[in-house]
Coordinates of C-alpha atoms and ligand atoms in Angstrom, one line a residue:
X177 CA -1.5 -16.2 -85.4
X178 CA 1.6 -17.8 -83.8
X179 CA 1.4 -20.4 -81.1
X180 CA 3.5 -20.8 -78.0
X181 CA 3.3 -22.8 -74.8
X182 CA 4.5 -22.0 -71.3
X183 CA 4.6 -24.6 -68.5
X184 CA 5.2 -23.4 -65.0
X185 CA 6.0 -25.5 -61.9
X186 CA 6.9 -23.8 -58.6
X187 CA 9.5 -26.4 -57.9
X188 CA 11.5 -25.3 -61.0
X189 CA 13.4 -22.5 -59.2
X190 CA 16.2 -20.4 -60.6
X191 CA 16.8 -18.4 -57.4
X192 CA 15.7 -15.5 -55.2
X193 CA 15.9 -11.9 -56.3
X194 CA 18.1 -9.6 -54.4
X195 CA 16.3 -6.3 -53.9
X196 CA 19.3 -4.5 -55.4
X197 CA 18.4 -6.0 -58.8
X198 CA 16.0 -3.0 -59.0
X199 CA 18.6 -0.2 -58.6
X200 CA 19.5 2.8 -60.7
X201 CA 22.3 5.3 -61.1
X202 CA 22.9 9.0 -60.8
X203 CA 26.2 10.5 -62.1
X204 CA 27.4 14.0 -62.0
X205 CA 26.8 14.3 -65.7
X206 CA 24.7 16.6 -67.8
X207 CA 21.4 17.6 -66.0
X208 CA 21.2 14.4 -63.8
X209 CA 22.1 16.2 -60.6
X210 CA 21.8 20.0 -61.4
X211 CA 18.5 20.5 -63.1
X212 CA 17.5 16.9 -62.4
X213 CA 17.3 16.1 -58.7
X214 CA 18.6 19.5 -57.5
X215 CA 17.2 22.8 -58.7
X216 CA 16.9 25.3 -55.8
X217 CA 15.1 27.9 -57.9
X218 CA 12.4 25.5 -59.1
X219 CA 8.9 26.3 -57.7
X220 CA 8.7 22.7 -56.4
X221 CA 12.1 22.6 -54.7
X222 CA 12.2 21.8 -51.0
X223 CA 14.3 23.6 -48.4
X224 CA 17.4 21.7 -49.5
X225 CA 16.9 22.5 -53.2
X226 CA 15.6 19.1 -54.2
X227 CA 12.8 18.9 -56.7
X228 CA 9.9 17.3 -55.0
X229 CA 8.2 16.4 -58.2
X230 CA 11.2 14.3 -59.2
X231 CA 11.4 12.8 -55.7
X232 CA 7.8 11.7 -56.0
X233 CA 8.5 9.9 -59.3
X234 CA 11.6 8.2 -57.9
X235 CA 9.7 7.0 -54.9
X236 CA 6.9 5.7 -57.2
X237 CA 9.5 3.9 -59.3
X238 CA 10.6 1.7 -56.4
X239 CA 14.4 2.1 -56.8
X240 CA 16.2 0.0 -54.3
X241 CA 19.6 1.8 -54.4
X242 CA 21.3 4.4 -56.5
X243 CA 24.9 4.1 -57.7
X244 CA 26.7 7.4 -57.1
X245 CA 28.6 9.6 -58.1
X246 CA 29.7 7.9 -61.4
X247 CA 30.4 6.7 -64.0
X248 CA 33.3 8.2 -65.9
X249 CA 33.0 11.2 -63.6
X250 CA 34.1 9.1 -60.7
X251 CA 37.6 8.6 -62.0
X252 CA 38.5 12.3 -61.7
X253 CA 36.4 13.2 -58.6
X254 CA 37.8 14.2 -55.3
X255 CA 34.9 13.6 -52.8
X256 CA 36.4 16.1 -50.4
X257 CA 35.4 18.9 -52.9
X258 CA 31.8 18.1 -52.2
X259 CA 31.7 18.5 -48.4
X260 CA 31.6 21.4 -46.0
X261 CA 30.2 24.9 -46.5
X262 CA 28.9 25.3 -50.0
X263 CA 30.4 28.7 -50.6
X264 CA 33.8 27.4 -50.0
X265 CA 33.6 24.4 -52.4
X266 CA 35.7 24.6 -55.6
X267 CA 34.3 24.7 -59.1
X268 CA 36.3 22.2 -61.1
X269 CA 36.8 21.0 -64.6
X270 CA 35.2 17.6 -65.1
X271 CA 37.5 16.0 -67.6
X272 CA 35.2 13.0 -68.1
X273 CA 32.3 15.0 -69.6
X274 CA 34.1 18.2 -70.5
X275 CA 31.9 20.1 -68.1
X276 CA 32.1 22.4 -65.1
X277 CA 31.3 20.7 -61.8
X278 CA 30.1 23.3 -59.2
X279 CA 30.2 20.8 -56.3
X280 CA 26.9 22.1 -54.8
X281 CA 25.8 18.5 -54.2
X282 CA 28.2 16.1 -52.6
X283 CA 27.9 12.9 -50.5
X284 CA 26.1 14.6 -47.6
X285 CA 23.4 16.2 -49.7
X286 CA 23.1 13.0 -51.8
X287 CA 22.6 10.9 -48.7
X288 CA 19.7 13.3 -47.6
X289 CA 18.2 13.0 -51.1
X290 CA 18.2 9.2 -50.9
X291 CA 16.4 9.2 -47.6
X292 CA 13.8 11.5 -49.1
X293 CA 13.6 9.3 -52.2
X294 CA 13.1 6.1 -50.2
X295 CA 16.3 4.6 -51.6
X296 CA 19.9 3.9 -50.6
X297 CA 23.3 4.8 -51.8
X298 CA 25.5 2.3 -53.7
X299 CA 28.8 4.1 -53.2
X300 CA 31.8 4.2 -55.5
X301 CA 35.5 5.1 -54.9
X302 CA 37.8 6.7 -57.5
X303 CA 40.4 4.3 -58.9
X304 CA 41.4 6.7 -61.7
X305 CA 43.3 9.7 -60.2
X306 CA 42.1 8.6 -56.7
X307 CA 44.1 6.5 -54.3
X308 CA 43.3 3.6 -51.9
X309 CA 43.9 6.1 -49.1
X310 CA 41.2 8.5 -50.5
X311 CA 38.8 5.5 -50.7
X312 CA 39.4 4.5 -47.1
X313 CA 38.9 8.1 -46.0
X314 CA 35.6 8.3 -47.8
X315 CA 34.4 5.1 -46.2
X316 CA 35.5 6.3 -42.8
X317 CA 33.7 9.6 -43.4
X318 CA 30.5 7.7 -44.4
X319 CA 30.3 4.6 -42.2
X320 CA 32.5 5.0 -39.1
X321 CA 30.4 6.1 -36.1
X322 CA 32.7 8.8 -34.7
X323 CA 35.8 9.6 -32.7
X324 CA 38.2 9.8 -35.7
X325 CA 39.1 12.8 -37.9
X326 CA 36.9 11.8 -40.9
X327 CA 33.9 10.5 -39.0
X328 CA 33.9 13.5 -36.7
X329 CA 34.0 15.8 -39.8
X330 CA 30.8 14.1 -41.0
X331 CA 29.2 14.8 -37.6
X332 CA 30.4 18.4 -37.8
X333 CA 28.9 18.7 -41.2
X334 CA 25.5 17.8 -39.9
X335 CA 25.2 14.0 -39.8
X336 CA 25.6 12.5 -36.4
X337 CA 24.8 9.0 -37.5
X338 CA 26.9 7.1 -40.0
X339 CA 25.3 6.5 -43.4
X340 CA 25.8 2.7 -43.4
X341 CA 26.5 2.4 -47.1
X342 CA 26.7 -1.3 -47.7
X343 CA 27.7 -1.8 -51.3
X344 CA 30.7 0.0 -53.0
X345 CA 32.1 -0.1 -56.5
X346 CA 35.9 0.0 -56.6
X347 CA 36.3 2.3 -59.6
X348 CA 34.4 2.5 -62.9
X349 CA 35.2 0.9 -66.3
X350 CA 38.9 1.0 -65.6
X351 CA 39.7 -1.0 -68.8
X352 CA 38.3 1.7 -71.0
X353 CA 40.9 3.9 -72.7
X354 CA 38.5 6.8 -72.2
X355 CA 38.7 6.5 -68.5
X356 CA 40.7 9.2 -66.5
X357 CA 43.9 7.3 -65.5
X358 CA 42.8 4.1 -67.2
X359 CA 44.8 1.1 -66.0
X360 CA 46.0 -2.2 -67.4
X361 CA 44.4 -5.3 -65.9
X362 CA 47.4 -6.2 -63.7
X363 CA 47.7 -2.6 -62.4
X364 CA 44.0 -2.3 -61.6
X365 CA 43.9 -5.8 -60.1
X366 CA 46.6 -4.9 -57.6
X367 CA 45.2 -1.4 -56.8
X368 CA 41.6 -2.8 -56.4
X369 CA 42.8 -5.6 -54.1
X370 CA 44.7 -3.2 -51.8
X371 CA 41.8 -0.8 -51.8
X372 CA 39.4 -3.7 -50.9
X373 CA 41.6 -4.7 -48.0
X374 CA 41.6 -1.1 -46.6
X375 CA 37.9 -0.8 -47.0
X376 CA 37.1 -4.1 -45.3
X377 CA 39.4 -3.3 -42.5
X378 CA 37.5 -0.1 -41.9
X379 CA 34.1 -1.7 -42.2
X380 CA 33.9 -5.5 -42.5
X381 CA 30.2 -5.4 -43.3
X382 CA 30.7 -3.7 -46.7
X383 CA 30.3 -5.6 -50.0
X384 CA 32.6 -4.7 -52.8
X385 CA 32.2 -4.6 -56.6
X386 CA 35.3 -4.9 -58.7
X387 CA 35.3 -3.5 -62.3
X388 CA 34.7 -6.1 -65.0
X389 CA 35.2 -5.3 -68.6
X390 CA 33.4 -2.1 -69.6
X391 CA 32.0 -3.7 -72.7
X392 CA 32.0 -7.1 -74.3
X393 CA 33.1 -5.3 -77.5
X394 CA 36.5 -4.4 -76.0
X395 CA 39.4 -6.6 -77.2
X396 CA 40.5 -7.1 -73.6
X397 CA 37.2 -8.8 -72.7
X398 CA 37.1 -11.4 -71.0
X399 CA 40.8 -11.7 -70.2
X400 CA 40.5 -8.4 -68.2
X401 CA 37.9 -10.0 -66.0
X402 CA 40.0 -13.1 -65.4
X403 CA 43.1 -11.2 -64.6
X404 CA 41.3 -8.8 -62.2
X405 CA 39.7 -11.6 -60.4
X406 CA 42.9 -13.5 -60.1
X407 CA 44.2 -10.6 -58.0
X408 CA 41.0 -9.8 -56.1
X409 CA 38.9 -12.9 -55.8
X410 CA 39.3 -13.4 -52.0
X411 CA 38.7 -9.7 -51.3
X412 CA 35.6 -8.7 -53.2
X413 CA 32.0 -9.9 -53.6
X414 CA 30.9 -8.9 -57.1
X415 CA 32.2 -8.4 -60.6
X416 CA 30.6 -5.5 -62.6
X417 CA 29.1 -5.7 -66.1
X418 CA 28.0 -2.8 -68.3
X419 CA 26.0 -3.0 -71.5
X420 CA 23.9 -0.5 -73.5
X421 CA 21.8 -1.4 -76.5
X422 CA 20.9 0.8 -79.4
X423 CA 18.7 0.4 -82.5
X424 CA 21.1 0.3 -85.5
X425 CA 18.2 0.0 -88.0
X426 CA 17.1 -3.6 -87.8
X427 CA 14.1 -3.8 -85.4
X428 CA 14.3 -7.7 -85.1
X429 CA 17.9 -7.4 -83.9
X430 CA 17.1 -4.6 -81.5
X431 CA 14.0 -6.5 -80.1
X432 CA 16.2 -9.5 -79.4
X433 CA 18.8 -7.6 -77.4
X434 CA 17.7 -9.7 -74.4
X435 CA 19.3 -12.8 -76.1
X436 CA 22.7 -11.0 -76.2
X437 CA 22.4 -9.8 -72.6
X438 CA 21.7 -13.4 -71.5
X439 CA 24.7 -14.7 -73.4
X440 CA 26.9 -11.9 -71.9
X441 CA 25.8 -12.7 -68.3
X442 CA 26.5 -16.4 -68.7
X443 CA 29.9 -15.8 -70.3
X444 CA 31.0 -13.5 -67.5
X445 CA 29.6 -15.9 -64.9
X446 CA 31.7 -18.7 -66.6
X447 CA 34.8 -16.5 -66.4
X448 CA 34.2 -16.0 -62.7
X449 CA 33.8 -19.7 -62.2
X450 CA 37.0 -20.4 -64.1
X451 CA 38.9 -18.3 -61.6
X452 CA 37.0 -19.9 -58.7
X453 CA 38.1 -23.3 -59.9
X454 CA 41.7 -22.2 -60.4
X455 CA 41.7 -20.8 -56.9
X456 CA 40.0 -23.9 -55.4
X457 CA 37.7 -21.3 -53.8
X458 CA 34.5 -22.1 -51.9
X459 CA 33.1 -18.6 -52.2
X460 CA 31.2 -17.6 -55.3
X461 CA 31.6 -14.1 -56.7
X462 CA 28.3 -12.8 -58.2
X463 CA 27.5 -10.2 -60.8
X464 CA 26.6 -6.5 -60.5
X465 CA 25.2 -5.4 -63.8
X466 CA 25.6 -1.8 -62.6
X467 CA 24.9 -0.1 -66.0
X468 CA 22.2 -1.2 -68.4
X469 CA 19.8 0.5 -70.6
X470 CA 19.2 1.7 -74.2
X471 CA 21.5 4.5 -75.2
X472 CA 21.7 6.2 -78.6
X473 CA 25.4 6.7 -78.0
X474 CA 26.1 7.2 -81.7
X475 CA 24.0 10.4 -81.6
X476 CA 25.8 12.1 -78.7
X477 CA 27.2 15.5 -79.5
X478 CA 30.3 17.4 -78.4
X479 CA 30.0 20.4 -76.1
X480 CA 32.4 22.7 -74.3
X481 CA 32.9 23.4 -70.6
X482 CA 29.3 24.0 -69.6
X483 CA 27.7 23.6 -66.2
X484 CA 24.9 21.0 -66.4
X485 CA 24.8 20.7 -70.2
X486 CA 21.8 19.0 -71.8
X487 CA 23.7 15.9 -72.9
X488 CA 22.8 12.2 -73.2
X489 CA 19.2 13.2 -73.1
X490 CA 17.6 10.3 -75.1
X491 CA 13.9 10.3 -75.7
X492 CA 12.5 6.8 -75.5
X493 CA 9.9 5.3 -77.8
X494 CA 7.4 2.5 -77.3
X495 CA 9.9 0.3 -79.2
X496 CA 12.6 1.2 -76.8
X497 CA 10.4 0.4 -73.9
X498 CA 9.7 -3.1 -75.3
X499 CA 13.4 -3.8 -75.7
X500 CA 14.0 -2.4 -72.3
X501 CA 11.4 -4.7 -70.8
X502 CA 13.0 -7.7 -72.4
X503 CA 16.4 -6.7 -70.9
X504 CA 14.8 -6.3 -67.4
X505 CA 13.2 -9.8 -67.7
X506 CA 16.6 -11.3 -68.6
X507 CA 18.2 -9.7 -65.5
X508 CA 15.4 -11.3 -63.4
X509 CA 15.9 -14.7 -65.1
X510 CA 19.5 -14.6 -64.1
X511 CA 18.8 -13.7 -60.4
X512 CA 20.9 -16.7 -59.3
X513 CA 24.0 -14.8 -60.4
X514 CA 23.0 -11.2 -61.0
X515 CA 22.4 -9.8 -57.5
X516 CA 22.7 -6.1 -58.3
X517 CA 21.5 -4.2 -61.5
X518 CA 21.5 -0.5 -62.0
X519 CA 19.3 1.1 -64.7
X520 CA 21.7 3.8 -66.1
X521 CA 20.6 6.4 -65.4
X522 CA 17.7 7.8 -63.4
X523 CA 17.0 11.5 -64.2
X524 CA 17.5 13.3 -67.6
X525 CA 20.7 11.4 -68.6
X526 CA 19.5 8.3 -70.6
X527 CA 16.8 8.1 -68.0
X528 CA 13.2 7.1 -67.2
X529 CA 12.5 10.5 -65.6
X530 CA 12.8 13.7 -67.6
X531 CA 12.6 17.3 -66.4
X532 CA 12.3 20.8 -67.8
X533 CA 14.5 23.4 -66.1
X534 CA 12.1 25.4 -64.0
X535 CA 9.2 23.4 -65.4
X536 CA 7.6 20.0 -65.7
X537 CA 8.7 16.4 -65.1
X538 CA 7.5 13.5 -67.2
X539 CA 7.8 9.7 -67.1
X540 CA 9.6 8.3 -70.2
X541 CA 8.3 5.1 -71.8
X542 CA 11.0 3.0 -70.1
X543 CA 9.7 4.2 -66.7
X544 CA 6.8 1.8 -66.9
X545 CA 8.5 -1.6 -67.4
X546 CA 11.0 -0.7 -64.7
X547 CA 8.3 0.2 -62.3
X548 CA 6.3 -3.0 -63.1
X549 CA 9.4 -5.2 -62.6
X550 CA 10.5 -3.4 -59.5
X551 CA 6.9 -3.9 -58.0
X552 CA 6.2 -7.4 -59.2
X553 CA 9.4 -9.2 -60.0
X554 CA 10.7 -9.6 -56.4
X555 CA 10.7 -13.1 -54.9
X556 CA 11.4 -16.6 -56.2
X557 CA 12.3 -16.6 -59.9
X558 CA 11.0 -19.7 -61.6
X559 CA 12.3 -21.5 -64.7
X560 CA 9.4 -21.7 -67.1
X561 CA 9.5 -24.4 -69.8
X562 CA 8.7 -22.4 -73.0
X563 CA 8.0 -23.5 -76.6
X564 CA 8.0 -20.6 -79.1
X565 CA 8.8 -20.0 -82.7
X566 CA 12.1 -18.3 -83.2
X567 CA 13.5 -15.6 -85.6
X568 CA 17.0 -15.3 -86.9
X569 CA 18.8 -12.2 -85.6
X570 CA 22.3 -10.9 -85.3
X571 CA 22.4 -12.6 -81.9
X572 CA 21.4 -16.0 -83.2
X573 CA 17.9 -17.5 -83.0
X574 CA 15.6 -15.4 -80.7
X575 CA 12.4 -16.8 -79.3
X576 CA 9.3 -14.8 -80.4
X577 CA 8.0 -15.1 -76.9
X578 CA 10.4 -14.1 -74.1
X579 CA 9.2 -15.2 -70.6
X580 CA 9.9 -14.6 -66.9
X581 CA 8.0 -15.9 -63.9
X582 CA 8.3 -14.9 -60.3
X583 CA 6.4 -16.0 -57.2
X584 CA 6.0 -13.2 -54.6
X585 CA 7.8 -13.5 -51.3
X586 CA 4.6 -14.4 -49.5
X587 CA 3.9 -17.2 -52.0
X588 CA 0.4 -15.8 -52.7
X589 CA 1.0 -14.5 -56.2
X590 CA 2.6 -15.6 -59.4
X591 CA 3.8 -12.8 -61.7
X592 CA 4.3 -13.7 -65.3
X593 CA 6.0 -11.4 -67.9
X594 CA 5.5 -12.1 -71.6
X595 CA 7.2 -10.2 -74.3
X596 CA 5.9 -10.9 -77.8
X597 CA 8.6 -9.6 -80.3
X598 CA 6.7 -10.7 -83.4
X599 CA 6.2 -7.5 -85.5
X600 CA 3.3 -9.0 -87.3
X601 CA 1.6 -11.7 -85.3
X602 CA -0.4 -12.2 -82.2
X603 CA 0.7 -15.2 -80.2
X604 CA -1.7 -17.6 -78.7
X605 CA -0.1 -18.7 -75.5
X606 CA -1.1 -22.0 -73.8
X607 CA -0.2 -21.3 -70.2
X608 CA 0.0 -24.5 -68.2
X609 CA -0.3 -23.9 -64.4
X610 CA -1.8 -27.3 -63.7
X611 CA 1.0 -28.4 -61.4
X612 CA 0.4 -25.4 -59.1
X613 CA -3.1 -26.2 -58.0
X614 CA -5.9 -23.6 -58.2
X615 CA -5.1 -20.1 -59.5
X616 CA -7.0 -17.1 -60.6
X617 CA -5.8 -14.5 -63.1
X618 CA -6.4 -11.2 -61.3
X619 CA -4.7 -8.6 -63.5
X620 CA -3.1 -8.1 -66.9
X621 CA -1.1 -5.0 -67.8
X622 CA -0.1 -4.5 -71.4
X623 CA 2.3 -2.1 -73.0
X624 CA 1.7 -1.9 -76.7
X625 CA 0.3 0.5 -79.3
X626 CA -0.2 1.5 -82.9
X627 CA 2.8 3.8 -83.1
X628 CA 6.1 2.1 -82.2
X629 CA 7.9 5.4 -82.4
X630 CA 5.6 7.3 -80.1
X631 CA 7.4 9.1 -77.2
X632 CA 6.2 10.9 -74.2
X633 CA 6.8 14.7 -74.3
X634 CA 5.9 17.6 -72.1
X635 CA 2.9 18.3 -74.3
X636 CA 1.8 14.7 -74.6
X637 CA 3.2 13.0 -71.4
X638 CA 0.9 9.9 -71.8
X639 CA 1.6 9.0 -75.4
X640 CA 3.1 5.7 -74.2
X641 CA 1.5 4.3 -71.1
X642 CA 0.5 0.7 -70.2
X643 CA -3.2 -0.2 -70.0
X644 CA -5.1 -2.8 -68.0
X645 CA -6.8 -5.5 -70.0
X646 CA -10.1 -7.2 -68.7
X647 CA -9.5 -10.5 -67.1
X648 CA -12.9 -11.5 -65.7
X649 CA -13.7 -13.8 -68.7
X650 CA -10.3 -15.6 -68.7
X651 CA -10.4 -18.8 -66.8
X652 CA -8.4 -22.0 -66.8
X653 CA -9.4 -25.4 -68.1
X654 CA -7.7 -28.1 -66.0
X655 CA -5.1 -25.5 -65.0
X656 CA -4.4 -24.4 -68.6
X657 CA -5.1 -20.8 -69.6
X658 CA -5.2 -19.7 -73.2
X659 CA -4.4 -16.1 -73.8
X660 CA -3.5 -14.0 -76.8
X661 CA -0.6 -11.5 -76.7
X662 CA -0.7 -8.8 -79.3
X663 CA 2.2 -8.3 -81.7
X664 CA 4.9 -6.2 -80.2
X665 CA 3.5 -6.2 -76.7
X666 CA 4.8 -6.5 -73.2
X667 CA 2.5 -8.2 -70.8
X668 CA 2.5 -8.5 -67.0
X669 CA 0.0 -10.9 -65.6
X670 CA -0.8 -11.6 -62.0
X671 CA -2.3 -14.8 -60.7
X672 CA -3.6 -15.4 -57.2
X673 CA -2.4 -18.8 -56.0
Ligands
LIG723 O1 26.1 6.1 -68.1 C1 26.9 6.9 -68.9 C2 28.4 6.4 -69.0 O2 28.5 5.1 -69.6 C3 29.1 6.2 -67.6 O3 29.6 7.4 -67.1 C4 30.2 5.2 -67.9 O4 30.5 4.4 -66.9 C5 29.6 4.4 -69.1 O5 30.5 4.3 -70.1

């Protein structure tokens, strides 16, 4: 048995969570839209063709906003193809994913879907083959009340009231050579700045996200970020980060992915602060981690000009869910700088929700940690003082116990998240809440199990589900609780304060 200690004081505060930290992403890609959220022939489809079984799971997940419509797809997308009478909309080649886009769902339908799903749109404008003018027209269509050509077209198309989309991405991964009309940093910096000016003139309430480097593995990282910010710092609000993790065969390395994510966040924040210093700026640009997840990218296969092909359909195991939980905790621990984070993606494509065309829907293993964090990790993020043994990994030393602590907005509950990444040992955790005053452990949810590679399937949808542990017999002595976390377990504990 390993030993660890965690000391928590409510005056050791990291920051407040922004609700957009619990966001997700739907791209016109694979079966995310067609066969995912929209399937008019499905027995459970509503009058607009949206699958109600999927809607129910999205609502249950507690997704604050959904980035839309891409992704790589964005850089070749003309949003005007997706409005007006459906029978007049063009079928187009989607060059990003080598697929056919039928344009049956566009911004108007997606807005209706978000209302039904209890979420909001995080918009995105095309900086690949799109222009600053197109971006301005989309914003005018969505957010301008009326009395102009584009806003009146929205009203004519059935939406009298503007959508009020607050957060917008200016392009996607524009430093990636795979991007349609990829740009060099200077070119993107100028284009993004001019687009931002147009967008803020049209609606001064919007918040804008400029593309950071698509990956810390690219040689242009982090100079891309610096250059882009030198052009745009005064005009934008957030810099984007993307990162996906994959198990390359060493479970310890994979389990400590959260260490790498933390380093990445801090390095990008430092890059922003360097530009802030150069510019003598008062304003702080924050981070939008608008694509994060586990993605078995090396297993993706080629396909040819299909409509809604079954691509990027990863099946997540218990091990993936543990790694995923660690990443989610790291986002919470960086809530002072990471204001927006999008689980990429939401349905079918590297997603927590998985459907059968014409059939069932299931929750993948990663569904549960996202739901738990989205439900309990909102509020004041604390900085716990942790002592834990470490293991050597490709990311450096990783603590065997990864911790996050959040006090709920009403101050009545403390939520503590503990990830034990030891493959062999339980950890006895001495949890010191003595500085808080009286507290009671009211619930303990644990995700663990005998088969690390178990996955939820249509036949066995509950192979990986969290369980509640009994807490009645667990009390504190002088404010110190002693609890035991199982090897390879993710734990979410709630204390009434
Ligand atoms: O989420 C899948 C893809 O990953 C997105 O389209 C792109 O932005 C990223 O490379």
